[in-house]
Coordinates of C-alpha atoms in Angstrom, one line a residue:
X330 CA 108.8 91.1 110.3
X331 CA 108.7 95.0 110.3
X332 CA 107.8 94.6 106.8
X333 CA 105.1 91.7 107.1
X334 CA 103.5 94.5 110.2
X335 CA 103.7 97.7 108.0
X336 CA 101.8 96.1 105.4
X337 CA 99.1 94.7 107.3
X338 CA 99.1 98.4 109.1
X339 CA 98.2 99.8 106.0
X340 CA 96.0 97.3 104.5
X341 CA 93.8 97.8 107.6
X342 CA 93.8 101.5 106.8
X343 CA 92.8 101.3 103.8
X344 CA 89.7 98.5 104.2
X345 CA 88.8 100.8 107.7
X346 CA 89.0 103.6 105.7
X347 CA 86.6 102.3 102.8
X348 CA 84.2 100.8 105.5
X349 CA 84.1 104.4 107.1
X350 CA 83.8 106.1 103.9
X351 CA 81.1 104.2 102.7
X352 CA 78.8 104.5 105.4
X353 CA 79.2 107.9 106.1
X354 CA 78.7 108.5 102.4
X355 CA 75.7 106.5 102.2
X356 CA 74.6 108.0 105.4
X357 CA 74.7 111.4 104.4
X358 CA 72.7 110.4 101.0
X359 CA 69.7 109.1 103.0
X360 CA 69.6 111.3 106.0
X361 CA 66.6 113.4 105.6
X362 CA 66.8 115.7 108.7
X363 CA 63.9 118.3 109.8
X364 CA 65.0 120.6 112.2
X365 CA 65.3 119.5 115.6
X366 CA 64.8 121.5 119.3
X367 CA 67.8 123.3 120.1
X368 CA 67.9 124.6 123.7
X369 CA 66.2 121.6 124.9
X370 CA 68.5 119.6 127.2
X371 CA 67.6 115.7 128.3
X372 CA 68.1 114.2 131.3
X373 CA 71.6 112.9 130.7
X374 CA 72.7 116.5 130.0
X375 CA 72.8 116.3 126.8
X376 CA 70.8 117.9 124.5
X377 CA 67.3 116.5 123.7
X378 CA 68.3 116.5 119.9
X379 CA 70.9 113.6 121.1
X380 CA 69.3 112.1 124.0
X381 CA 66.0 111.5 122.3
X382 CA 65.2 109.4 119.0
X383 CA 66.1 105.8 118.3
X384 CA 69.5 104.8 119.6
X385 CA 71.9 102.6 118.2
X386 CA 71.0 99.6 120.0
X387 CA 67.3 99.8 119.4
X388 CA 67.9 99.7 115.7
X389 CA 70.1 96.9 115.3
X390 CA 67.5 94.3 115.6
X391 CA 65.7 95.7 112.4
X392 CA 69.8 95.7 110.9
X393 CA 70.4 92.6 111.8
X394 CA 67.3 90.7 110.5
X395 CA 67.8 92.2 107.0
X396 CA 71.9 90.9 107.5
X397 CA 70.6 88.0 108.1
X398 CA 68.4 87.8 105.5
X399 CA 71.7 88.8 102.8
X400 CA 73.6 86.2 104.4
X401 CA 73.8 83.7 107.4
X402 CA 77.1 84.2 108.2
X403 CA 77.0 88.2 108.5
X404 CA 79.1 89.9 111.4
X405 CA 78.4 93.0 112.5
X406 CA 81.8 95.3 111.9
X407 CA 80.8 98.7 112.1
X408 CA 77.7 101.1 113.6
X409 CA 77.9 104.9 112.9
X410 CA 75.4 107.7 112.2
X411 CA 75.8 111.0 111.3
X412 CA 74.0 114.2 112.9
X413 CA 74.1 117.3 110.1
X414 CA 73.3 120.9 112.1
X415 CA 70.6 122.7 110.4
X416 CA 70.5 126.8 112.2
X417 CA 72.1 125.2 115.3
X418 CA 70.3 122.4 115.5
X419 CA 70.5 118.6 115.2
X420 CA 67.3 116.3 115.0
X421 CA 66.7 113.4 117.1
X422 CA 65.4 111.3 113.8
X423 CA 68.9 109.7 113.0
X424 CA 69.6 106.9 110.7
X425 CA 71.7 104.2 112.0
X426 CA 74.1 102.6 109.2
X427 CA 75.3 99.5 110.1
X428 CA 78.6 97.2 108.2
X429 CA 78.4 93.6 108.0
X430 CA 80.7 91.6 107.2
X431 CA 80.3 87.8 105.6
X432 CA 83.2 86.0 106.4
X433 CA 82.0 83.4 103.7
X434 CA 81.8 85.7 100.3
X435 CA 84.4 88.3 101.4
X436 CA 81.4 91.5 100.8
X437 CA 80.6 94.2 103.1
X438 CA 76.8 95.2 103.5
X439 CA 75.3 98.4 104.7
X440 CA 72.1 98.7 106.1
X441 CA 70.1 101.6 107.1
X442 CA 67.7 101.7 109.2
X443 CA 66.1 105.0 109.9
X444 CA 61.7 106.0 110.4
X445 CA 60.4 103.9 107.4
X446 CA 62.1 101.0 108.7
X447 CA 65.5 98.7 107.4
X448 CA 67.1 98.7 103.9
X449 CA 70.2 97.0 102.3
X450 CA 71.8 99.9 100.9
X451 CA 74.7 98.3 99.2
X452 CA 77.0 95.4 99.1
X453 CA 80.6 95.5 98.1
X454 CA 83.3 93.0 98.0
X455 CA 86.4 93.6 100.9
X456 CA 89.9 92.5 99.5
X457 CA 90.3 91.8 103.6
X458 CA 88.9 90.5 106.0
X459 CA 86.6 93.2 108.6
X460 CA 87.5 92.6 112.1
X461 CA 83.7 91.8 113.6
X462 CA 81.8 92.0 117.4
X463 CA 79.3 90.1 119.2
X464 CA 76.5 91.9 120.3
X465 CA 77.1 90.5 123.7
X466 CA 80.5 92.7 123.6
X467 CA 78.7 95.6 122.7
X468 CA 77.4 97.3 126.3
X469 CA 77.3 101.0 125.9
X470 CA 74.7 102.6 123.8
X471 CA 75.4 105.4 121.6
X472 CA 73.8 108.0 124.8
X473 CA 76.0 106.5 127.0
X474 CA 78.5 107.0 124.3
X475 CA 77.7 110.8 123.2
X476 CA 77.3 112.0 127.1
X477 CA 81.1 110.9 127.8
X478 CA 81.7 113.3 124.4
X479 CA 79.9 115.9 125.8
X480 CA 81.0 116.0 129.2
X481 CA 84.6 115.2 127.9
X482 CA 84.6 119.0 126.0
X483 CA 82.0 118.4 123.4
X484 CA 79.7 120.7 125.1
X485 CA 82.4 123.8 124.9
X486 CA 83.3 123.1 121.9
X487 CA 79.4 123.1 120.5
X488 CA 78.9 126.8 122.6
X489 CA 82.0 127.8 120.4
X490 CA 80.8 126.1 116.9
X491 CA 76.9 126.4 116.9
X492 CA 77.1 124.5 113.5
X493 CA 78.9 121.1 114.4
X494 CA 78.3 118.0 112.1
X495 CA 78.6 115.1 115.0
X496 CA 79.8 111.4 114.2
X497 CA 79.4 108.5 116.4
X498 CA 81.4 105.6 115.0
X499 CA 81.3 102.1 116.9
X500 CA 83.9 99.7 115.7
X501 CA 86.3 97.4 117.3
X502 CA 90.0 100.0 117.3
X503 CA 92.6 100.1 115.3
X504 CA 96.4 99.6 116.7
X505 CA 95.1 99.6 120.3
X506 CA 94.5 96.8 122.6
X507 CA 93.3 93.6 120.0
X508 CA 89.7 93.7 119.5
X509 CA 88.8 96.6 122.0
X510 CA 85.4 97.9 121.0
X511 CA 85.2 101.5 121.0
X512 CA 82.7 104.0 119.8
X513 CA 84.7 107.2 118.1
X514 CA 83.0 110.6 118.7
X515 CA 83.8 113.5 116.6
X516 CA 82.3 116.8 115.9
X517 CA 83.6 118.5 113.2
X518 CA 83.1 122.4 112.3
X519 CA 85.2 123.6 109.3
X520 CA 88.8 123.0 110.4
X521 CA 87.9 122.3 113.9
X522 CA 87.6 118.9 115.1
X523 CA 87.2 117.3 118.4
X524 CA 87.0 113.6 119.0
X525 CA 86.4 111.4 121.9
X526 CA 86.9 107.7 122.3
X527 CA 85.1 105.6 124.5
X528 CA 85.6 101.8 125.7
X529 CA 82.6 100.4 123.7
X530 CA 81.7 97.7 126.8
X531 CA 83.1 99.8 130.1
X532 CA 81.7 102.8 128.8
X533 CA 84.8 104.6 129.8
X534 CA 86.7 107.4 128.1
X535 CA 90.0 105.4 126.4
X536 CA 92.8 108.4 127.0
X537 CA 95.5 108.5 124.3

């Protein structure tokens, strides 16, 4: 039995870990930032570069009509996008990557949808199966998301390391409760990371 777990430990790591490479890969290869408004600070308290632009949830429609359109039986397995800092500042003109996966064919799609609209970026096939979400599971939206990262120490951290790439990963979590959503935070600046988990339908930061 300890054998049978181990193994499926590690193949999960390593299709997670593919998923997550390729969309942050393909993410970074399509991002085409201009500089954003650093200083400014939104409502929510977070800065405007974050609180403003298209959130997650408003792009998915465009994502999941080109999904759709690649195969009827696409599930939704992983959101993420990727803010670069550019003299300090992020822009608010992120592109959403989304993962679907098609139970039927065993490939993985990533679309993009950023300003000119929705693209199928690639298609791979997955040796596994991607764990998938309903949209009706999915209740926080990525500002909802990136405020908890904020308040929980992301703002200290960015007044220490003004040039912070950010991540915001939504995903259902691995070796936690079984098929707990959860959107993963991280900044990252050089060696220094800090990351932030938070319940992807409460809304709630998920301590370790």
């Amino acid at each position: 039995m300890a054998g049978t777990m181990g193994g499926n430990v590690v193949r999960w790591a390593v299709v997670l870990g593919l998923a997550f490479a390729v969309a942050l890969g393909l993410a970074v290869l399509v991002l085409q930032q201009p500089e954003g408004a650093a200083g400014r600070v939104g409502s929510s308290g977070l800065p405007a570069d974050l609180a403003g632009g298209v959130t997650a949830r408003q792009a998915l429609p465009q994502a999941a009509e080109v999904a759709r359109a690649w195969q009827p039986d696409a599930g939704l397995a992983v959101v993420l996008a990727h803010w670069r800092p550019r003299q300090g500042r992020w822009s608010a003109n992120v592109a959403w990557t989304f993962q679907f996966y098609s139970p039927a064919t065993h490939r993985l799609a990533v679309v993009a949808v950023e300003e000119g609209g929705a693209r199928l970026l690639r298609e791979t096939p997955i040796p596994y199966p991607l764990p998938t979400f309903a949209e009706a599971d999915w209740q926080v939206d990525s500002p909802a998301a990136l405020g908890v990262w904020w308040e929980a120490g992301g703002a200290t951290f960015m007044t220490r390391h003004t040039e912070t790439d950010l991540v915001a990963q939504l995903r259902i979590e691995e070796g936690g409760e079984e098929g707990r959503l959860v959107w993963a935070i991280t900044g990252i600046a050089g060696d220094q990371v800090w990351a932030v988990v938070v319940d992807g339908t409460s809304g709630e930061q998920v301590q370790d």
